[in-house]
CSV table of C-alpha atoms in Angstrom, one decimal:
chain,number,residue,atom,x,y,z
A,62,GLY,CA,-0.2,-7.9,6.1
A,63,ALA,CA,-1.0,-5.4,3.4
A,64,GLY,CA,1.6,-6.6,0.9
A,65,VAL,CA,2.2,-9.6,-1.3
A,66,SER,CA,3.3,-12.5,0.8
A,67,GLN,CA,5.4,-15.4,-0.4
A,68,SER,CA,6.3,-18.6,1.3
A,69,PRO,CA,8.6,-20.1,2.0
A,70,SER,CA,11.3,-17.4,1.9
A,71,ASN,CA,14.0,-20.0,1.4
A,72,LYS,CA,13.7,-23.5,0.1
A,73,VAL,CA,16.6,-26.0,-0.3
A,74,THR,CA,15.8,-29.2,-2.1
A,75,GLU,CA,17.5,-32.1,-3.7
A,76,LYS,CA,17.6,-32.6,-7.4
A,77,GLY,CA,14.5,-34.6,-8.6
A,78,LYS,CA,12.2,-33.5,-5.8
A,79,ASP,CA,9.0,-31.6,-6.3
A,80,VAL,CA,8.5,-28.1,-4.7
A,81,GLU,CA,5.6,-25.9,-4.2
A,82,LEU,CA,5.9,-22.1,-3.8
A,83,ARG,CA,3.0,-20.0,-2.5
A,84,CYS,CA,1.9,-16.5,-3.2
A,85,ASP,CA,-0.8,-14.5,-1.4
A,86,PRO,CA,-1.5,-11.4,-3.5
A,87,ILE,CA,-2.8,-8.1,-2.1
A,88,SER,CA,-6.5,-8.4,-1.5
A,89,GLY,CA,-8.6,-7.2,-4.4
A,90,HIS,CA,-5.8,-7.4,-6.9
A,91,THR,CA,-7.0,-9.3,-10.0
A,92,ALA,CA,-3.7,-9.7,-11.7
A,93,LEU,CA,-1.0,-12.1,-10.5
A,94,TYR,CA,2.4,-12.7,-12.0
A,95,TRP,CA,5.2,-15.1,-11.4
A,96,TYR,CA,8.7,-14.2,-12.3
A,97,ARG,CA,12.1,-15.9,-11.9
A,98,GLN,CA,15.4,-14.1,-11.3
A,99,SER,CA,18.7,-15.8,-11.4
A,100,LEU,CA,21.7,-14.3,-9.8
A,101,GLY,CA,22.8,-11.1,-11.6
A,102,GLN,CA,20.0,-11.6,-14.2
A,103,GLY,CA,16.9,-9.7,-15.1
A,104,LEU,CA,13.3,-10.9,-14.4
A,105,GLU,CA,12.1,-13.8,-16.5
A,106,PHE,CA,8.3,-13.9,-16.9
A,107,LEU,CA,6.8,-17.3,-16.1
A,108,ILE,CA,3.0,-17.0,-15.9
A,109,TYR,CA,0.2,-14.4,-15.6
A,110,PHE,CA,-3.3,-14.7,-14.1
A,111,GLN,CA,-5.9,-12.1,-14.8
A,112,GLY,CA,-9.2,-12.5,-13.1
A,113,ASN,CA,-11.1,-15.5,-14.4
A,114,SER,CA,-9.4,-15.6,-17.7
A,115,ALA,CA,-7.2,-18.5,-18.8
A,116,PRO,CA,-3.7,-17.9,-17.5
A,117,ASP,CA,-0.9,-17.0,-19.9
A,118,LYS,CA,1.6,-19.8,-19.5
A,119,SER,CA,3.9,-18.7,-22.3
A,120,GLY,CA,6.8,-18.1,-20.0
A,121,LEU,CA,6.9,-21.5,-18.3
A,122,PRO,CA,10.3,-23.0,-19.3
A,123,SER,CA,9.2,-26.6,-19.3
A,124,ASP,CA,6.3,-28.9,-18.5
A,125,ARG,CA,7.9,-29.5,-15.1
A,126,PHE,CA,6.5,-26.1,-14.2
A,127,SER,CA,2.9,-25.4,-13.4
A,128,ALA,CA,0.8,-22.9,-11.5
A,129,GLU,CA,-2.7,-22.5,-10.3
A,130,ARG,CA,-4.6,-19.7,-8.7
A,131,THR,CA,-7.5,-20.8,-6.5
A,132,GLY,CA,-10.5,-18.6,-6.0
A,133,GLY,CA,-8.8,-15.7,-7.7
A,134,SER,CA,-6.5,-15.2,-4.8
A,135,VAL,CA,-3.7,-17.5,-3.6
A,136,SER,CA,-1.4,-18.9,-6.2
A,137,THR,CA,0.9,-21.9,-6.1
A,138,LEU,CA,3.8,-22.5,-8.4
A,139,THR,CA,4.8,-26.1,-8.6
A,140,ILE,CA,8.1,-27.4,-10.0
A,141,GLN,CA,8.4,-31.1,-10.5
A,142,ARG,CA,11.6,-33.1,-10.7
A,143,THR,CA,13.7,-30.1,-9.8
A,144,GLN,CA,17.0,-29.5,-11.6
A,145,GLN,CA,20.0,-27.5,-10.5
A,146,GLU,CA,19.2,-24.9,-13.2
A,147,ASP,CA,15.9,-24.2,-11.4
A,148,SER,CA,17.8,-22.5,-8.6
A,149,ALA,CA,16.8,-18.9,-8.6
A,150,VAL,CA,14.6,-16.4,-6.7
A,151,TYR,CA,10.9,-16.8,-7.6
A,152,LEU,CA,9.0,-13.6,-7.4
A,153,CYS,CA,5.3,-13.1,-7.3
A,154,ALA,CA,3.7,-9.8,-8.1
A,155,SER,CA,0.1,-8.5,-8.1
A,156,SER,CA,-1.7,-5.5,-9.5
A,157,LEU,CA,-5.2,-4.1,-9.4
A,158,GLY,CA,-5.5,-4.8,-13.1
A,159,PRO,CA,-3.3,-5.5,-16.0
A,160,ALA,CA,0.2,-4.3,-15.1
A,161,THR,CA,0.5,-2.3,-18.3
A,162,ASN,CA,-1.7,0.2,-16.5
A,163,GLU,CA,-1.3,-0.6,-12.9
A,164,LYS,CA,1.6,-0.6,-10.5
A,165,LEU,CA,3.1,-4.0,-9.8
A,166,PHE,CA,3.6,-4.9,-6.2
A,167,PHE,CA,6.2,-7.7,-5.6
A,168,GLY,CA,6.6,-10.1,-2.8
A,169,SER,CA,10.0,-10.6,-1.2
A,170,GLY,CA,10.5,-13.9,-3.2
A,171,THR,CA,11.3,-17.5,-2.5
A,172,GLN,CA,15.0,-18.3,-2.9
A,173,LEU,CA,15.1,-21.8,-4.3
A,174,SER,CA,18.3,-23.8,-4.1
A,175,VAL,CA,18.4,-27.2,-5.8
A,176,LEU,CA,21.4,-29.3,-4.7
B,1476,ARG,CA,11.3,-11.5,-29.2
B,1477,LYS,CA,10.8,-8.1,-27.7
B,1478,GLU,CA,14.0,-6.7,-26.2
B,1479,VAL,CA,14.8,-4.2,-23.5
B,1480,GLU,CA,18.4,-3.4,-23.3
B,1481,GLN,CA,20.2,-1.6,-20.5
B,1482,ASP,CA,23.9,-0.9,-19.7
B,1483,PRO,CA,24.5,-3.2,-16.7
B,1484,GLY,CA,27.1,-0.9,-15.2
B,1485,PRO,CA,28.1,-0.6,-12.5
B,1486,PHE,CA,28.0,3.2,-12.6
B,1487,ASN,CA,30.2,4.4,-9.8
B,1488,VAL,CA,29.2,8.0,-9.0
B,1489,PRO,CA,30.3,10.4,-6.1
B,1490,GLU,CA,27.6,11.5,-3.8
B,1491,GLY,CA,25.9,14.7,-4.9
B,1492,ALA,CA,26.7,14.1,-8.6
B,1493,THR,CA,24.1,13.8,-11.4
B,1494,VAL,CA,23.8,10.5,-13.2
B,1495,ALA,CA,21.8,9.4,-16.1
B,1496,PHE,CA,21.3,6.1,-17.9
B,1497,ASN,CA,19.2,5.0,-20.8
B,1498,CYS,CA,17.2,2.0,-21.8
B,1499,THR,CA,16.4,1.0,-25.4
B,1500,TYR,CA,13.5,-1.1,-26.5
B,1501,SER,CA,12.8,-2.9,-29.7
B,1502,ASN,CA,9.0,-2.9,-29.9
B,1503,SER,CA,7.9,0.3,-31.5
B,1504,ALA,CA,4.3,-0.5,-30.5
B,1505,SER,CA,5.2,-0.3,-26.8
B,1506,GLN,CA,2.8,2.0,-24.9
B,1507,SER,CA,3.8,2.1,-21.3
B,1508,PHE,CA,7.2,2.6,-19.7
B,1509,PHE,CA,8.4,2.4,-16.1
B,1510,TRP,CA,11.5,2.5,-14.0
B,1511,TYR,CA,11.6,0.1,-11.1
B,1512,ARG,CA,14.3,0.1,-8.4
B,1513,GLN,CA,15.7,-3.1,-6.9
B,1514,ASP,CA,17.9,-3.1,-3.8
B,1515,CYS,CA,20.3,-5.9,-3.2
B,1516,ARG,CA,18.5,-9.1,-2.4
B,1517,LYS,CA,15.2,-7.3,-2.3
B,1518,GLU,CA,12.1,-7.2,-4.5
B,1519,PRO,CA,11.7,-4.6,-7.3
B,1520,LYS,CA,9.6,-1.5,-6.4
B,1521,LEU,CA,8.1,1.0,-8.8
B,1522,LEU,CA,10.2,4.2,-8.9
B,1523,MET,CA,8.2,6.0,-11.5
B,1524,SER,CA,6.2,5.7,-14.6
B,1525,VAL,CA,7.5,7.4,-17.8
B,1526,TYR,CA,5.1,9.7,-19.7
B,1527,SER,CA,5.4,10.9,-23.2
B,1528,SER,CA,5.9,14.5,-22.1
B,1529,GLY,CA,8.6,13.4,-19.6
B,1530,ASN,CA,8.0,13.6,-15.8
B,1531,GLU,CA,9.8,14.6,-12.7
B,1532,ASP,CA,9.6,13.3,-9.2
B,1533,GLY,CA,11.9,15.2,-6.8
B,1534,ARG,CA,15.4,14.5,-7.8
B,1535,PHE,CA,14.4,12.0,-10.5
B,1536,THR,CA,13.5,12.8,-14.1
B,1537,ALA,CA,12.3,10.3,-16.6
B,1538,GLN,CA,12.0,10.9,-20.3
B,1539,LEU,CA,10.8,9.0,-23.3
B,1540,ASN,CA,12.1,9.3,-26.9
B,1541,ARG,CA,9.7,7.3,-29.1
B,1542,ALA,CA,11.6,8.2,-32.3
B,1543,SER,CA,14.8,6.6,-31.1
B,1544,GLN,CA,13.0,4.1,-28.9
B,1545,TYR,CA,14.7,4.8,-25.6
B,1546,ILE,CA,13.8,6.0,-22.1
B,1547,SER,CA,16.1,7.7,-19.7
B,1548,LEU,CA,16.4,8.2,-16.0
B,1549,LEU,CA,18.2,11.2,-14.5
B,1550,ILE,CA,19.1,11.4,-10.9
B,1551,ARG,CA,20.3,14.8,-9.5
B,1552,ASP,CA,22.1,15.4,-6.2
B,1553,SER,CA,22.6,11.7,-5.8
B,1554,LYS,CA,22.4,10.2,-2.3
B,1555,LEU,CA,24.1,7.1,-0.9
B,1556,SER,CA,20.6,5.6,-0.6
B,1557,ASP,CA,20.2,5.8,-4.4
B,1558,SER,CA,22.6,2.9,-4.7
B,1559,ALA,CA,20.5,0.1,-6.3
B,1560,THR,CA,19.8,-1.6,-9.5
B,1561,TYR,CA,17.4,0.3,-11.8
B,1562,LEU,CA,15.1,-1.8,-14.0
B,1563,CYS,CA,13.7,-0.5,-17.2
B,1564,VAL,CA,10.2,-2.0,-17.9
B,1565,VAL,CA,8.3,-1.7,-21.2
B,1566,SER,CA,4.9,-2.9,-22.1
B,1567,GLY,CA,3.0,-3.1,-25.3
B,1568,GLY,CA,2.8,-6.6,-26.5
B,1569,GLY,CA,2.3,-10.2,-25.4
B,1570,ALA,CA,-0.1,-11.4,-22.8
B,1571,ASP,CA,2.1,-10.5,-19.9
B,1572,GLY,CA,2.4,-7.1,-21.2
B,1573,LEU,CA,5.7,-6.3,-19.5
B,1574,THR,CA,9.3,-6.8,-20.4
B,1575,PHE,CA,11.9,-6.2,-17.9
B,1576,GLY,CA,15.5,-5.1,-18.7
B,1577,LYS,CA,18.3,-6.7,-16.8
B,1578,GLY,CA,18.9,-3.5,-14.9
B,1579,THR,CA,21.6,-0.9,-14.4
B,1580,HIS,CA,23.6,-1.2,-11.2
B,1581,LEU,CA,24.3,2.2,-9.6
B,1582,ILE,CA,26.8,2.7,-6.7
B,1583,ILE,CA,26.9,6.1,-5.0
B,1584,GLN,CA,30.2,6.6,-3.3
B,1585,PRO,CA,30.7,8.9,-0.3
């Protein structure tokens, strides 16, 4: 499709398990963002990839969270040893360039539930 | 920490009315401003950028007041389909460049 694709759309896991969330950005978009949104809350920035530059990981809440972007395209967000407070919608977004200048396109998100 | 503050609402407005809400930001160096719309259980989508001179897109008008550090969104002749959460987004610092407000929830009533 032409939009940002995220998978899975829903993920239920047990506390302590690892999970991987996938994001396929729009082709040609150099910037990729991960955000987290808890129920009734705003978007919390997690990590930002821009081209071949080192990613900005300043928003990752703990060392249990990591992300990579292979070949400047697909990105995977990994959460190790999940905790109940990790339950949220994880949103991926991409833009042609830095989002300060370009429109952000969001995927439909992954709803993560940690039991 | 840069802050973007919005009245969470909800704003309950009759169909056809005009509604306006503001968003304040703390970083005076912010350069770019946006309004995004988020429907219930959906992803945010860009509604409009906010330019220094103010801008209008159909029933929607956005304005920027740099001196008082706020942006506003005005919706005229509101429609039921305008019901959504409106996110104020500000850039101008930090590697991620964008700070999202928590949103203002708007409910248009028939």
